[in-house]
mmCIF file of C-alpha atoms in Angstrom:
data_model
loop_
_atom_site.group_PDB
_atom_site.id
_atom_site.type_symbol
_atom_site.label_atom_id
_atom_site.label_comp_id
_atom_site.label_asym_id
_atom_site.label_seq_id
_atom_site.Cartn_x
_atom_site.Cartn_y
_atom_site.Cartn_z
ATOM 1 C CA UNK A 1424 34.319 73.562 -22.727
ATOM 2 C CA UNK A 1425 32.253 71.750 -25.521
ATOM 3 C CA UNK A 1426 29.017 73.342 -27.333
ATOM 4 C CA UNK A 1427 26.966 71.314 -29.050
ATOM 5 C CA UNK A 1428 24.695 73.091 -31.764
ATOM 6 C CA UNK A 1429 21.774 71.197 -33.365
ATOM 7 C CA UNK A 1430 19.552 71.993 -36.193
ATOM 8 C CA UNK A 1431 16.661 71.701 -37.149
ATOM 9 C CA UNK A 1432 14.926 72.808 -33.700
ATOM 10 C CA UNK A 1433 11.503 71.926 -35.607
ATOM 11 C CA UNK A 1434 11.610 69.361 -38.242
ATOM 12 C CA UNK A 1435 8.417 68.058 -39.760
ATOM 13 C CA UNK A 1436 8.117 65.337 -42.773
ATOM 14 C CA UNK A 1437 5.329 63.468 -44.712
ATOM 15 C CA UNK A 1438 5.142 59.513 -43.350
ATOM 16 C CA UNK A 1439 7.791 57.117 -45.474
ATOM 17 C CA UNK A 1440 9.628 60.045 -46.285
ATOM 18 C CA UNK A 1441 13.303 60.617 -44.717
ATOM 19 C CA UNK A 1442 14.591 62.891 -42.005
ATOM 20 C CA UNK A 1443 17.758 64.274 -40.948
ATOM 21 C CA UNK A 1444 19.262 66.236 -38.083
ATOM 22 C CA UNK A 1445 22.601 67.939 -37.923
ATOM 23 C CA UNK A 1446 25.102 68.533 -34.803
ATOM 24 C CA UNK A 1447 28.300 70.215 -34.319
ATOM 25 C CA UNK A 1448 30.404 70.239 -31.681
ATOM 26 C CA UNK A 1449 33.364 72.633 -30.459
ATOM 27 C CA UNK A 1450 35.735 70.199 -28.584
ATOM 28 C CA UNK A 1451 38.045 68.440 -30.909
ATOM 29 C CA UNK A 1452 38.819 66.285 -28.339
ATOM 30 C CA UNK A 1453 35.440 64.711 -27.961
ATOM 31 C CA UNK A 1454 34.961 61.266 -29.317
ATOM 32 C CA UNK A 1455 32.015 59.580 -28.247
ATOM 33 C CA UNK A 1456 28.589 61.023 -29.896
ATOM 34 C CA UNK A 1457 24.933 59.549 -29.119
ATOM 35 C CA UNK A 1458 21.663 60.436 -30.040
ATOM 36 C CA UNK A 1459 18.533 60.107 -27.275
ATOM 37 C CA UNK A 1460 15.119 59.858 -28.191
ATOM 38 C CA UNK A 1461 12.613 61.686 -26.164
ATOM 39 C CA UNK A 1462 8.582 60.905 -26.544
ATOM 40 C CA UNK A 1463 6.015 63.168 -24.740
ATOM 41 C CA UNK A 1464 6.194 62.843 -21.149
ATOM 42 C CA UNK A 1465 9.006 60.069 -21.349
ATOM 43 C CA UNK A 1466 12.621 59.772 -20.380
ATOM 44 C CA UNK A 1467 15.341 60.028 -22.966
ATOM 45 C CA UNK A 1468 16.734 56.594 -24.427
ATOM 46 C CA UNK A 1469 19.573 55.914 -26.180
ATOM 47 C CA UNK A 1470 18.765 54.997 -30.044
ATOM 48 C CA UNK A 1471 22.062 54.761 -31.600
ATOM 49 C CA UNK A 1472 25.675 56.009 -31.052
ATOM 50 C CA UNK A 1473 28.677 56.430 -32.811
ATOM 51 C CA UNK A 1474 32.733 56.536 -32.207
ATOM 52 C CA UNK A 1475 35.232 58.749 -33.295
ATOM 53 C CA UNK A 1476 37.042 55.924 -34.924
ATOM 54 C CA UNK A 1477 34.178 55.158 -37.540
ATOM 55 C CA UNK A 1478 32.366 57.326 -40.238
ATOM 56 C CA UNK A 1479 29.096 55.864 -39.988
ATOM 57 C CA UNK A 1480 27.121 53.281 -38.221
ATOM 58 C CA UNK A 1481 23.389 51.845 -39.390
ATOM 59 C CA UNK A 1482 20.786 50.399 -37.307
ATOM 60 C CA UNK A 1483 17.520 49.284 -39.357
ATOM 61 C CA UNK A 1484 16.027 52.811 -40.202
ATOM 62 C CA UNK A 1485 18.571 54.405 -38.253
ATOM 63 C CA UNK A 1486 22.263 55.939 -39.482
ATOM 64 C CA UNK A 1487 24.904 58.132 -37.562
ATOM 65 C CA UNK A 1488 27.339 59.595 -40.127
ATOM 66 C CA UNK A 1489 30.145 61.231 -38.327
ATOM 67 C CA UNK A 1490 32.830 64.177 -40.002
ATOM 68 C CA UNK A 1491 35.539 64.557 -37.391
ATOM 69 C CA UNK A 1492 37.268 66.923 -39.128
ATOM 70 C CA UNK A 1493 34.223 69.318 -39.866
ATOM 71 C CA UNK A 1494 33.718 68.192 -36.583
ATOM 72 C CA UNK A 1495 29.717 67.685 -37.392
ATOM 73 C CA UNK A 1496 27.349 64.066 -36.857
ATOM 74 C CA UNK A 1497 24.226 63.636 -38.465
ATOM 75 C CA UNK A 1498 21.030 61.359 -37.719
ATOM 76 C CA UNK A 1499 19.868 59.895 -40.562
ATOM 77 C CA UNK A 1500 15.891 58.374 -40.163
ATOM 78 C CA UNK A 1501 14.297 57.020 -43.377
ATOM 79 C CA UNK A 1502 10.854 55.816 -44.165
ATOM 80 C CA UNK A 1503 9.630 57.692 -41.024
ATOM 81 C CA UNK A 1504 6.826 56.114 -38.989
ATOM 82 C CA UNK A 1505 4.314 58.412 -36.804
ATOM 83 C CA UNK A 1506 5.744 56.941 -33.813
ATOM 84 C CA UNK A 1507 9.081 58.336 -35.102
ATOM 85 C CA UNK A 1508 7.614 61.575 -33.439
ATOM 86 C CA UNK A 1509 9.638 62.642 -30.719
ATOM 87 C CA UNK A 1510 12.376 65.194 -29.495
ATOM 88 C CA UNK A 1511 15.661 63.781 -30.489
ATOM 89 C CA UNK A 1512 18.907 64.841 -28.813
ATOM 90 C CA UNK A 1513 22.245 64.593 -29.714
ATOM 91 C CA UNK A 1514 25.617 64.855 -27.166
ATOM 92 C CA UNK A 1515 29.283 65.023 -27.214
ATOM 93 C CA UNK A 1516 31.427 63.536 -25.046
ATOM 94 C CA UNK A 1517 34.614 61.698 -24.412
ATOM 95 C CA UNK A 1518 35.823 58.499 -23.036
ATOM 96 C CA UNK A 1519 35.305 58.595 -19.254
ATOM 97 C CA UNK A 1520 38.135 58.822 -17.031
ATOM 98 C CA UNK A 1521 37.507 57.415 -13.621
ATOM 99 C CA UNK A 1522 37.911 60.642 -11.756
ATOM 100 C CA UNK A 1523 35.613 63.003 -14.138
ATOM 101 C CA UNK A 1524 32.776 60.541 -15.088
ATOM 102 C CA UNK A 1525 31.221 60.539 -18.438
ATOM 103 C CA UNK A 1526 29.902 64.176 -18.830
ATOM 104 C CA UNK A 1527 27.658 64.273 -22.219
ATOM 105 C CA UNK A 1528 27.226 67.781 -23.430
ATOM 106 C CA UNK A 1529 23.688 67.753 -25.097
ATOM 107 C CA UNK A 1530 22.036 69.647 -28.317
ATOM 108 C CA UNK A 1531 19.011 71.751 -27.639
ATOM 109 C CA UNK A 1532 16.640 69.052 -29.281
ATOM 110 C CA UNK A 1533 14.913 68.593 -32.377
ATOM 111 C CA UNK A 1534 11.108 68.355 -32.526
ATOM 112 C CA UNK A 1535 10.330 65.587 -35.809
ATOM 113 C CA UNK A 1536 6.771 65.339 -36.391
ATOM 114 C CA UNK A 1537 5.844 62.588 -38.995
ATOM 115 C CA UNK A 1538 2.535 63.714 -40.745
ATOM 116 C CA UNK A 1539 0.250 60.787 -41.829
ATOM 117 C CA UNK B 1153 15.095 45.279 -12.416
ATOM 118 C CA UNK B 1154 13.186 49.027 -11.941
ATOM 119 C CA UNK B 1155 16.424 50.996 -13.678
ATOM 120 C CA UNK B 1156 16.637 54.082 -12.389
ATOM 121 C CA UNK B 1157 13.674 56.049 -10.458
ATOM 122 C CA UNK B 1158 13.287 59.217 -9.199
ATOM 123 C CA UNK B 1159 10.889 60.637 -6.321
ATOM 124 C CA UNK B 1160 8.811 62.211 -6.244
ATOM 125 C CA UNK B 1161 7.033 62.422 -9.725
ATOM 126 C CA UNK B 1162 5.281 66.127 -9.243
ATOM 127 C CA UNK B 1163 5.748 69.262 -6.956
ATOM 128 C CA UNK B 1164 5.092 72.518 -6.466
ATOM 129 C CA UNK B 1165 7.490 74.602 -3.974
ATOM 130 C CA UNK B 1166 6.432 78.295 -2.674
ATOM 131 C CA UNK B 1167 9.676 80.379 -3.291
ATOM 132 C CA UNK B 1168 12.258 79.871 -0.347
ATOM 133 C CA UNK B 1169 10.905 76.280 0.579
ATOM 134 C CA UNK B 1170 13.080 73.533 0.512
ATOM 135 C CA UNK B 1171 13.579 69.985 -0.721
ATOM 136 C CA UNK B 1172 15.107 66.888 -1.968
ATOM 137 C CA UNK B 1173 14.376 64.892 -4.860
ATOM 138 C CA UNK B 1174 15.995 61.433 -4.471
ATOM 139 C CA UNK B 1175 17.343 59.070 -7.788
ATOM 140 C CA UNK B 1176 17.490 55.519 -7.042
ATOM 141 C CA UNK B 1177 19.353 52.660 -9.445
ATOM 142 C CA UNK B 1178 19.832 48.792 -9.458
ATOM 143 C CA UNK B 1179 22.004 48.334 -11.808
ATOM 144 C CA UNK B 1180 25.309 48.849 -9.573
ATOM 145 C CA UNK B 1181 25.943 51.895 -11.476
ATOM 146 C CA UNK B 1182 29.380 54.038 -10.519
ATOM 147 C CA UNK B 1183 28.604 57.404 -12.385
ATOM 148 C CA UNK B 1184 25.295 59.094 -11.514
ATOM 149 C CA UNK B 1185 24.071 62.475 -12.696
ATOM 150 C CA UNK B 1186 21.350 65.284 -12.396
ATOM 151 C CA UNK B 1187 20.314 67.250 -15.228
ATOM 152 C CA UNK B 1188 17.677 69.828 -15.602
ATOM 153 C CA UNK B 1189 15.392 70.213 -18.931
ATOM 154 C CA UNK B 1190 13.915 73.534 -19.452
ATOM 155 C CA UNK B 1191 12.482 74.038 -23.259
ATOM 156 C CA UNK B 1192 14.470 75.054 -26.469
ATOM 157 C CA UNK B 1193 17.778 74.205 -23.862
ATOM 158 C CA UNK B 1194 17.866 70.497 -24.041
ATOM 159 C CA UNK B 1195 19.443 68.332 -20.585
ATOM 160 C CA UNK B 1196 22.251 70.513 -18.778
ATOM 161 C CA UNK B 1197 24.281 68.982 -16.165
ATOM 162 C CA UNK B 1198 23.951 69.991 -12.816
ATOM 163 C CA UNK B 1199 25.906 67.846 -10.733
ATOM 164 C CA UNK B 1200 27.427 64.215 -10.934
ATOM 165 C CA UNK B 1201 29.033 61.521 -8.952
ATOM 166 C CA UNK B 1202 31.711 59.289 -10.034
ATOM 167 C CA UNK B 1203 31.282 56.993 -6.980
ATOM 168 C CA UNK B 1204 29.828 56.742 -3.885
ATOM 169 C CA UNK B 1205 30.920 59.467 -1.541
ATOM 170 C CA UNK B 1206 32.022 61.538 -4.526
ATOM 171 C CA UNK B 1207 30.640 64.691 -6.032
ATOM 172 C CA UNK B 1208 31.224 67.249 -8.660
ATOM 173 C CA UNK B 1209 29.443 70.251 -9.945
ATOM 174 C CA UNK B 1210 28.382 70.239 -13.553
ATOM 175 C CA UNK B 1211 27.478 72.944 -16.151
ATOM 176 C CA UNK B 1212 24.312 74.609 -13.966
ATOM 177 C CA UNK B 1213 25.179 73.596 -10.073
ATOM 178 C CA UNK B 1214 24.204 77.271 -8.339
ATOM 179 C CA UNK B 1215 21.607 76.862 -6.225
ATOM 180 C CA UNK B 1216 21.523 73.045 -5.877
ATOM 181 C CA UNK B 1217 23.796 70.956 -3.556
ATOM 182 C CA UNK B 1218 23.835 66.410 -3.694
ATOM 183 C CA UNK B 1219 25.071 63.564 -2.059
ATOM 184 C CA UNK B 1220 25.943 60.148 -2.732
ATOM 185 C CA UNK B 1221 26.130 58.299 0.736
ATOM 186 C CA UNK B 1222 25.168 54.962 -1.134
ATOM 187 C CA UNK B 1223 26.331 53.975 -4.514
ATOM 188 C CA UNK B 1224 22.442 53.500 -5.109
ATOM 189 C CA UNK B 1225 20.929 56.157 -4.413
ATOM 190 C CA UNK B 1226 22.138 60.292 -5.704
ATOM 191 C CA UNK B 1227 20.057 62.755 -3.807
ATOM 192 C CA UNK B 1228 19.743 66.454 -5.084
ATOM 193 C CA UNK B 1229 18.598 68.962 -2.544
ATOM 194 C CA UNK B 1230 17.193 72.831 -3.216
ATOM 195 C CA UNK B 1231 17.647 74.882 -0.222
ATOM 196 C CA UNK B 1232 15.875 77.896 -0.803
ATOM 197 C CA UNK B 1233 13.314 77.592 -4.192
ATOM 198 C CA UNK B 1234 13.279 80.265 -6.458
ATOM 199 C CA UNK B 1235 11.122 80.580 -9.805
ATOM 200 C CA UNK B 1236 13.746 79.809 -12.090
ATOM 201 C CA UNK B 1237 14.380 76.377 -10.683
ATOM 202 C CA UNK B 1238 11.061 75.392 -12.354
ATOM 203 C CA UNK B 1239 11.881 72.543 -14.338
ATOM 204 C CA UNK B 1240 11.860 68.946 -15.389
ATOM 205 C CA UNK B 1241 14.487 66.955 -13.551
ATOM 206 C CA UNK B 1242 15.903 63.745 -14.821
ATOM 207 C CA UNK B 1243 18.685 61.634 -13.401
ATOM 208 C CA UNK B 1244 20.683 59.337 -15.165
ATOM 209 C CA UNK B 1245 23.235 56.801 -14.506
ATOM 210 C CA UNK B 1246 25.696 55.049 -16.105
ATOM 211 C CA UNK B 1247 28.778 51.961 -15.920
ATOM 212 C CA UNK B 1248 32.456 52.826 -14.994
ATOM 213 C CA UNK B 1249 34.714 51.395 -17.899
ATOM 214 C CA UNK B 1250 37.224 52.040 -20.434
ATOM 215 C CA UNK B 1251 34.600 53.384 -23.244
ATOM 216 C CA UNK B 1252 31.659 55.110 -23.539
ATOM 217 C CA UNK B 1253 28.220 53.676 -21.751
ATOM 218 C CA UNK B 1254 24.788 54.802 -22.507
ATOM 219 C CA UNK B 1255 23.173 56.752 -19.581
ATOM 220 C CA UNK B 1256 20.188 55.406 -18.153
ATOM 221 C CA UNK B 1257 17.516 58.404 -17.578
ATOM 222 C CA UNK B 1258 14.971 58.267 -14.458
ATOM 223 C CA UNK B 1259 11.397 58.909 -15.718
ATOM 224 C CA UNK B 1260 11.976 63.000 -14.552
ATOM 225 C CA UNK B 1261 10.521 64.992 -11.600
ATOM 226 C CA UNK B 1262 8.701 68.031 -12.704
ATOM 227 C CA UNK B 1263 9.141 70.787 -10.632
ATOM 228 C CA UNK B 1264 7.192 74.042 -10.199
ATOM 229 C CA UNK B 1265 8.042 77.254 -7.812
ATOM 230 C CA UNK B 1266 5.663 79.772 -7.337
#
């Protein structure tokens, strides 16, 4: 099945500067990778995702680069904010198929703390 | 619309009690899931649903049956409690379709067994 490694578990940067966590993944056949955001006592929510059919995708402050064949995605968070402080989680998965669901194989986490 | 939500918020089992935490969603949702979060290990699956009357075990079911008897509502039951079923539990749910949907997270239920 698919293992998703994640690193930094501990990340910690200076306020406006950048930050950026790494994920590989096992299953080749996986083409569908998010990344959640988790704040202290609060669910998980969905900040950005990317397809297997695109490199990279940008959202403000946010970037997902994708390698497919290296078979490794990357969040990408620049001029950090202190609310920017949270776990962040990345998944693989694949296109759901009606009779298996959507089954997201998650990283451990990454703990960002942006340092006034 | 409330999302998803999960009851009850807190609880703390003596080993070999019972229970069942219930996840609720208005969205019309087909998929629903149960994870657990323990620290350093991220969300593992425990078990999902793919519709309602359907279940399947995920990556961590041992110890932990559901049901799905309305789309709604996915109900994950502990039979006997043991110490390392301490966790945070979070469902989720997601949309049926032909590409990848963002799953919805409840707000978690943290458990504790003494």
């Amino acid at each position: 099945g698919e293992n998703v490694e994640q690193h930094p578990s501990t990340l910690s940067v200076q306020e406006g500067d950048s930050a950026v966590i790494k994920c590989t993944y096992s299953d080749s056949a996986s083409n569908y990778f998010p990344w959640y955001k988790q704040e202290l006592g609060k669910r998980p929510q969905l900040i950005i995702d990317i397809r297997s059919n695109v490199g990279e995708k940008k959202d403000q402050r946010i970037a997902v680069t994708l390698n497919k064949t290296a078979k490794h995605f990357s969040l990408h968070i620049t001029e950090t904010q202190p609310e920017d402080s949270a776990v962040y989680f990345c998944a693989a998965s694949m296109i759901p198929l009606e009779d298996y669901g959507q089954n997201f194989v998650f990283g451990p986490g990454t703990r960002l703390s942006v340092l006034p | 619309n409330a999302g998803v939500t999960q009851t009850p918020k807190f609880r703390v089992l003596k080993t070999g009690q019972s229970m069942t935490l219930l996840c609720a969603q208005d969205m019309n949702h087909e998929y629903m899931y149960w994870y657990r979060q323990d620290p350093g290990m991220g969300l593992r699956l425990i078990h999902y649903s793919v519709g309602e009357g359907t279940t399947a075990k995920g990556e961590v079911p041992d110890g932990y049956n559901v049901s799905r008897l309305k789309k709604q509502n996915f109900l994950l039951g502990l039979e006997s409690a043991a110490p390392s079923q301490t966790s945070v539990y979070f469902c989720a749910s997601s949309y049926l379709g032909d590409r990848p949907h963002e799953q919805y997270f409840g707000p978690g239920t943290r458990l504790t067994v003494t």
